[in-house]
Coordinates of C-alpha atoms and ligand atoms in Angstrom, one line a residue:
X19 CA 38.4 42.2 35.5
X20 CA 41.2 43.9 33.6
X21 CA 40.3 47.5 33.4
X22 CA 42.1 50.7 33.9
X23 CA 40.1 53.5 35.5
X24 CA 40.5 55.9 32.5
X25 CA 41.2 53.1 30.1
X26 CA 39.7 53.8 26.7
X27 CA 40.1 50.1 25.9
X28 CA 37.3 49.1 28.4
X29 CA 37.1 45.7 29.9
X30 CA 39.8 43.6 28.3
X31 CA 38.5 40.3 29.8
X32 CA 35.2 41.0 28.1
X33 CA 37.0 41.7 24.8
X34 CA 39.1 38.6 25.2
X35 CA 35.9 36.5 25.7
X36 CA 34.3 38.2 22.7
X37 CA 37.4 37.3 20.5
X38 CA 37.4 33.7 21.9
X39 CA 33.8 33.6 20.8
X40 CA 34.7 34.3 17.1
X41 CA 34.3 38.0 17.1
X42 CA 36.6 40.9 16.3
X43 CA 38.1 43.4 18.6
X44 CA 35.8 46.4 19.2
X45 CA 35.3 48.6 16.1
X46 CA 35.7 51.6 18.4
X47 CA 39.4 50.7 18.7
X48 CA 40.0 51.6 15.1
X49 CA 39.0 55.2 15.4
X50 CA 39.6 56.3 19.0
X51 CA 42.4 58.9 19.5
X52 CA 42.8 57.7 23.1
X53 CA 43.3 54.1 22.0
X54 CA 45.8 55.3 19.4
X55 CA 47.8 57.3 21.9
X56 CA 47.8 54.2 24.2
X57 CA 49.1 52.0 21.3
X58 CA 51.8 54.4 20.2
X59 CA 53.2 55.0 23.7
X60 CA 52.8 51.5 25.1
X61 CA 53.1 49.1 22.2
X62 CA 54.3 50.6 18.9
X63 CA 57.2 52.5 20.3
X64 CA 58.5 49.4 22.1
X65 CA 58.3 47.2 19.0
X66 CA 60.7 46.2 16.3
X67 CA 60.2 47.9 12.9
X68 CA 61.7 47.2 9.5
X69 CA 64.1 50.1 8.8
X70 CA 65.4 49.2 5.4
X71 CA 67.8 47.1 3.3
X72 CA 71.1 46.2 4.9
X73 CA 72.6 47.0 1.5
X74 CA 72.0 50.7 2.2
X75 CA 74.6 50.6 4.9
X76 CA 77.1 48.3 3.3
X77 CA 80.2 50.6 3.8
X78 CA 81.4 52.7 6.7
X79 CA 79.8 56.1 6.5
X80 CA 76.7 54.8 4.7
X81 CA 73.5 56.0 6.2
X82 CA 69.7 56.2 5.6
X83 CA 66.7 57.6 7.4
X84 CA 63.5 55.9 8.3
X85 CA 60.7 56.2 10.8
X86 CA 59.4 54.0 13.6
X87 CA 56.0 54.9 14.9
X88 CA 56.5 58.7 14.7
X89 CA 60.2 58.6 15.8
X90 CA 62.6 59.8 13.0
X91 CA 65.5 57.4 12.9
X92 CA 68.9 57.4 11.2
X93 CA 70.7 54.1 10.5
X94 CA 74.5 54.5 10.2
X95 CA 77.5 52.2 9.6
X96 CA 80.4 53.6 11.6
X97 CA 84.1 53.6 10.8
X98 CA 84.3 50.6 13.1
X99 CA 82.0 48.8 10.7
X100 CA 79.2 48.6 13.3
X101 CA 75.6 49.4 12.3
X102 CA 74.0 51.8 14.8
X103 CA 70.7 53.6 14.8
X104 CA 69.8 57.0 16.4
X105 CA 66.9 59.2 17.0
X106 CA 67.3 61.4 13.9
X107 CA 66.7 64.7 15.8
X108 CA 69.4 67.2 16.3
X109 CA 70.1 67.8 20.0
X110 CA 70.3 71.6 19.3
X111 CA 66.9 72.7 18.0
X112 CA 65.4 69.5 16.7
X113 CA 66.1 69.5 12.9
X114 CA 66.5 66.1 11.3
X115 CA 70.3 65.5 11.0
X116 CA 70.1 62.8 8.3
X117 CA 67.8 64.0 5.5
X118 CA 68.6 61.4 2.8
X119 CA 70.5 58.2 2.0
X120 CA 74.3 58.7 1.5
X121 CA 77.8 58.3 2.6
X122 CA 79.6 60.7 4.9
X123 CA 82.5 60.8 7.3
X124 CA 80.4 62.7 9.8
X125 CA 76.8 63.7 10.0
X126 CA 76.2 67.4 9.9
X127 CA 72.9 69.0 10.7
X128 CA 71.9 71.5 8.0
X129 CA 70.2 74.0 10.3
X130 CA 73.2 75.4 12.3
X131 CA 76.0 72.9 11.3
X132 CA 76.3 70.9 14.5
X133 CA 78.3 67.8 13.5
X134 CA 78.1 64.3 14.8
X135 CA 80.6 61.5 14.5
X136 CA 79.2 58.3 12.9
X137 CA 79.0 56.7 16.4
X138 CA 76.5 59.5 17.4
X139 CA 78.9 61.6 19.6
X140 CA 79.0 65.3 19.0
X141 CA 82.1 66.3 17.1
X142 CA 81.5 70.0 17.1
X143 CA 79.0 72.9 17.3
X144 CA 79.8 76.3 16.0
X145 CA 80.4 78.6 18.9
X146 CA 80.2 75.9 21.6
X147 CA 83.7 77.0 22.9
X148 CA 82.0 80.3 24.0
X149 CA 79.8 78.5 26.6
X150 CA 81.9 77.1 29.4
X151 CA 79.0 75.0 30.6
X152 CA 78.6 73.2 27.2
X153 CA 79.2 69.5 27.6
X154 CA 79.7 67.7 24.3
X155 CA 79.2 64.3 25.9
X156 CA 75.7 65.3 26.9
X157 CA 74.3 66.1 23.5
X158 CA 75.2 63.1 21.3
X159 CA 72.5 61.6 19.1
X160 CA 70.2 59.4 21.2
X161 CA 70.7 55.7 20.4
X162 CA 67.9 53.3 19.6
X163 CA 68.0 49.5 19.3
X164 CA 69.1 48.0 16.0
X165 CA 69.3 44.5 14.7
X166 CA 69.9 42.7 11.4
X167 CA 68.2 39.7 10.0
X168 CA 67.8 38.2 6.5
X169 CA 69.6 41.2 4.9
X170 CA 67.2 43.7 6.5
X171 CA 67.9 46.3 9.2
X172 CA 65.4 46.5 12.0
X173 CA 65.1 49.2 14.6
X174 CA 63.2 49.6 17.9
X175 CA 62.7 53.1 19.3
X176 CA 63.2 51.6 22.8
X177 CA 67.0 51.7 23.5
X178 CA 66.6 49.0 26.1
X179 CA 64.5 46.7 24.0
X180 CA 65.2 42.9 24.0
X181 CA 67.0 41.8 20.8
X182 CA 64.8 41.1 17.8
X183 CA 65.3 37.3 18.2
X184 CA 64.4 37.6 21.9
X185 CA 61.3 39.6 21.2
X186 CA 60.3 37.1 18.4
X187 CA 61.9 33.9 19.6
X188 CA 61.2 31.7 16.6
X189 CA 61.9 34.3 13.9
X190 CA 65.4 33.2 13.2
X191 CA 64.5 29.6 12.7
X192 CA 61.6 30.6 10.4
X193 CA 64.0 32.8 8.4
X194 CA 66.3 29.8 8.0
X195 CA 63.6 27.2 7.2
X196 CA 61.8 29.5 4.7
X197 CA 65.2 30.5 3.1
X198 CA 64.5 34.1 3.6
X199 CA 67.6 36.1 2.8
X200 CA 67.5 39.4 0.9
X201 CA 71.2 40.2 1.5
X202 CA 72.1 39.0 -2.1
X203 CA 69.2 40.8 -3.7
X204 CA 69.6 44.3 -5.1
X205 CA 67.6 47.1 -3.7
X206 CA 65.2 48.4 -6.4
X207 CA 63.3 51.2 -4.8
X208 CA 61.2 52.3 -1.8
X209 CA 57.5 53.1 -2.3
X210 CA 55.1 54.5 0.2
X211 CA 51.4 53.5 0.1
X212 CA 48.9 55.5 2.1
X213 CA 45.5 54.8 3.5
X214 CA 42.9 56.8 5.4
X215 CA 42.4 54.0 7.9
X216 CA 43.8 52.7 11.2
X217 CA 47.1 50.8 11.2
X218 CA 45.4 47.7 12.6
X219 CA 43.3 47.4 9.5
X220 CA 46.4 47.4 7.3
X221 CA 48.0 44.8 9.6
X222 CA 45.0 42.6 9.7
X223 CA 44.5 42.8 5.9
X224 CA 48.1 42.0 5.2
X225 CA 48.1 39.0 7.4
X226 CA 45.3 37.1 5.7
X227 CA 44.7 35.9 2.2
X228 CA 40.9 35.2 2.5
X229 CA 40.5 38.3 0.5
X230 CA 43.0 37.5 -2.2
X231 CA 40.8 35.9 -4.8
X232 CA 38.3 38.8 -4.7
X233 CA 40.6 41.8 -4.2
X234 CA 43.7 40.7 -6.1
X235 CA 42.4 38.6 -9.1
X236 CA 44.6 40.4 -11.7
X237 CA 47.5 41.1 -9.4
X238 CA 48.7 38.8 -6.6
X239 CA 46.5 35.8 -7.3
X240 CA 47.3 35.9 -11.0
X241 CA 50.8 34.8 -10.1
X242 CA 50.6 33.1 -6.7
X243 CA 48.2 30.4 -5.6
X244 CA 46.5 31.4 -2.4
X245 CA 45.0 28.0 -2.0
X246 CA 48.5 26.5 -1.8
X247 CA 49.3 28.7 1.0
X248 CA 50.8 27.1 4.0
X249 CA 50.6 29.0 7.2
X250 CA 51.8 28.5 10.7
X251 CA 51.2 30.9 13.6
X252 CA 53.2 31.2 16.7
X253 CA 53.7 33.9 19.2
X254 CA 53.7 37.2 17.3
X255 CA 54.5 35.7 13.9
X256 CA 52.5 34.8 10.8
X257 CA 54.3 32.6 8.3
X258 CA 53.0 32.1 4.8
X259 CA 54.0 30.3 1.7
X260 CA 52.3 30.4 -1.7
X261 CA 53.7 28.6 -4.8
X262 CA 53.7 30.3 -8.2
X263 CA 50.9 29.2 -10.4
X264 CA 53.1 29.0 -13.5
X265 CA 56.3 27.4 -12.0
X266 CA 55.3 25.9 -8.7
X267 CA 58.5 25.5 -6.7
X268 CA 59.3 27.5 -3.6
X269 CA 57.1 30.4 -4.5
X270 CA 56.8 33.2 -2.2
X271 CA 57.7 32.9 1.5
X272 CA 56.8 35.5 4.0
X273 CA 57.0 36.3 7.7
X274 CA 54.9 39.0 9.3
X275 CA 55.3 40.1 12.9
X276 CA 53.0 41.9 15.2
X277 CA 52.6 44.8 15.2
X278 CA 53.5 45.5 11.7
X279 CA 56.5 44.3 9.6
X280 CA 56.7 42.0 6.6
X281 CA 59.7 40.3 5.0
X282 CA 59.0 38.2 2.0
X283 CA 60.7 36.9 -1.2
X284 CA 60.4 34.5 -4.1
X285 CA 63.1 33.4 -6.4
X286 CA 62.9 36.7 -8.3
X287 CA 61.7 39.5 -6.0
X288 CA 61.8 40.5 -2.4
X289 CA 59.9 42.9 -0.2
X290 CA 60.5 44.3 3.3
X291 CA 57.7 46.5 4.5
X292 CA 56.7 48.4 7.6
X293 CA 53.3 49.7 8.7
X294 CA 53.6 53.2 10.1
X295 CA 50.7 54.5 12.2
X296 CA 50.5 58.3 11.6
X297 CA 47.1 59.0 13.2
X298 CA 44.1 57.0 14.3
X299 CA 42.8 57.2 10.7
X300 CA 45.9 57.5 8.7
X301 CA 48.5 54.8 8.0
X302 CA 51.5 54.4 5.6
X303 CA 53.0 51.2 4.3
X304 CA 56.6 51.8 3.5
X305 CA 57.8 49.0 1.2
X306 CA 61.3 48.3 -0.1
X307 CA 61.5 46.2 -3.2
X308 CA 64.5 44.0 -4.0
X309 CA 65.4 41.8 -7.0
X310 CA 67.5 38.7 -7.4
X311 CA 70.5 39.8 -9.6
X312 CA 69.6 36.7 -11.8
X313 CA 66.1 38.0 -12.4
X314 CA 65.4 38.8 -16.1
X315 CA 64.8 42.5 -16.7
X316 CA 61.3 42.0 -17.9
X317 CA 60.4 40.0 -14.8
X318 CA 61.6 42.8 -12.5
X319 CA 59.2 45.3 -14.1
X320 CA 56.4 42.8 -14.1
X321 CA 56.9 41.9 -10.4
X322 CA 57.4 45.5 -9.3
X323 CA 54.1 46.4 -10.9
X324 CA 52.4 43.3 -9.5
X325 CA 53.3 44.2 -5.9
X326 CA 52.5 47.9 -6.3
X327 CA 49.1 47.0 -7.7
X328 CA 48.6 44.5 -4.8
X329 CA 49.5 47.1 -2.2
X330 CA 47.3 49.8 -3.8
X331 CA 44.4 47.3 -3.8
X332 CA 45.0 46.6 -0.2
X333 CA 45.1 50.2 0.8
X334 CA 41.8 50.8 -1.1
X335 CA 40.2 48.0 0.9
X336 CA 41.5 49.5 4.2
X337 CA 39.9 52.9 3.4
X338 CA 36.5 51.3 2.6
X339 CA 36.6 49.1 5.8
X340 CA 37.7 52.2 7.8
X341 CA 34.5 54.0 6.8
X342 CA 32.5 51.0 8.0
X343 CA 34.2 50.3 11.3
X344 CA 34.4 53.9 12.4
X345 CA 30.8 54.7 11.5
X346 CA 29.6 53.7 15.0
X347 CA 26.8 51.7 13.4
X348 CA 28.2 48.3 14.4
X349 CA 30.2 47.3 17.5
X350 CA 32.3 44.4 16.2
X351 CA 32.6 41.9 13.4
X352 CA 31.9 38.1 13.2
X353 CA 34.8 35.9 12.1
X354 CA 34.9 32.4 10.8
X355 CA 37.6 30.9 13.0
X356 CA 38.3 27.7 11.0
X357 CA 38.8 29.8 7.9
X358 CA 40.3 32.9 9.4
X359 CA 42.9 31.4 11.7
X360 CA 45.3 34.2 11.1
X361 CA 42.8 37.0 11.6
X362 CA 41.7 35.4 14.9
X363 CA 45.3 35.0 15.9
X364 CA 45.9 38.7 15.2
X365 CA 42.9 39.7 17.3
X366 CA 44.3 37.6 20.2
X367 CA 47.7 39.2 19.8
X368 CA 46.2 42.6 20.0
X369 CA 44.2 41.9 23.1
X370 CA 47.3 40.3 24.7
X371 CA 49.4 43.3 23.8
X372 CA 46.9 45.7 25.3
X373 CA 46.6 43.6 28.4
X374 CA 50.4 43.4 28.9
X375 CA 50.7 47.2 28.3
X376 CA 47.8 48.0 30.6
X377 CA 49.3 45.7 33.4
X378 CA 52.7 47.4 32.9
X379 CA 51.1 50.8 33.2
X380 CA 49.3 49.8 36.3
X381 CA 52.5 48.5 37.9
X382 CA 54.3 51.8 37.5
Ligands
FES24 S1 69.0 72.2 14.9 FE1 70.7 71.1 14.3 S2 72.3 72.5 14.3 FE2 70.6 73.6 15.0
FE2_25 FE1 45.8 41.9 0.0

């Protein structure tokens, strides 16, 4: 029996058996503050997140801010051309050092003007010479893990995290075979979508297209053919491919990784997106949209609108589902495994992640 004494997750062996039997994870996991705390501390803050387009840090001094599971993060390209990422919290009194995208020779905190070099070391702090015990070396910005793939910057709040391609061993080969590369696409804009619902509902919904014909008839499925979707699941990845209805061809290709990032593109438009868990019942989807420089102007506006409508529809679904699963009226859902291979896969990934995290906790 895999059970922690004060474990809000309950008996994980029982849940695993339930999932193997074609059922969902317990609905109680979608609303419980204890489960949420467990996830944030033991899963989400040790996971890779999409930070944003590599194009935002193209030149030395370029920087942007993002967030990874409640941790504010600054991504910076140094004078040595290296891309680094830091906890975006001033070591003085906690103000956010980087407040917007830009280019600087140093990063100055607006609160009391402590200034950091682009490699995160403290350059100076007004009045620090008055304190003989003040050690500059001890108060640099805290580094986090950073990686780059397909023209996208990824971050992991855990500074000792395995590299992205070690955490997701087949991701690089999928990126190559699906021809995913946003490095030549121009960044259009970042949009945030919000839902009053648990992050797992956003993740589950984004990983399946069973709902596409009913929820997205005038958005996603008016352009892409969900029936033509090819999907292959391995370790923590979901891979999808849907041809365009009008042109066929390569269509849209996507990878989605547990616990919550997406990179996708077709010949015109690209999206990198990150699910951000704010609270047990509140989630954001932060999406960066990109365009192929050869994409006709009219197509850009049309595709931008298409994806924004699609994400809005998805977030609406999440809110309605959230009210159902957190009502306490039903304990779990029944899935159709042959049809919902990806959803079943996701349920297994979650149980495995909880089990690993619980085992790691028990070992400490
Ligand atoms: S909090 Fe940054 S300088 Fe004071
Ligand atoms: Fe959807």
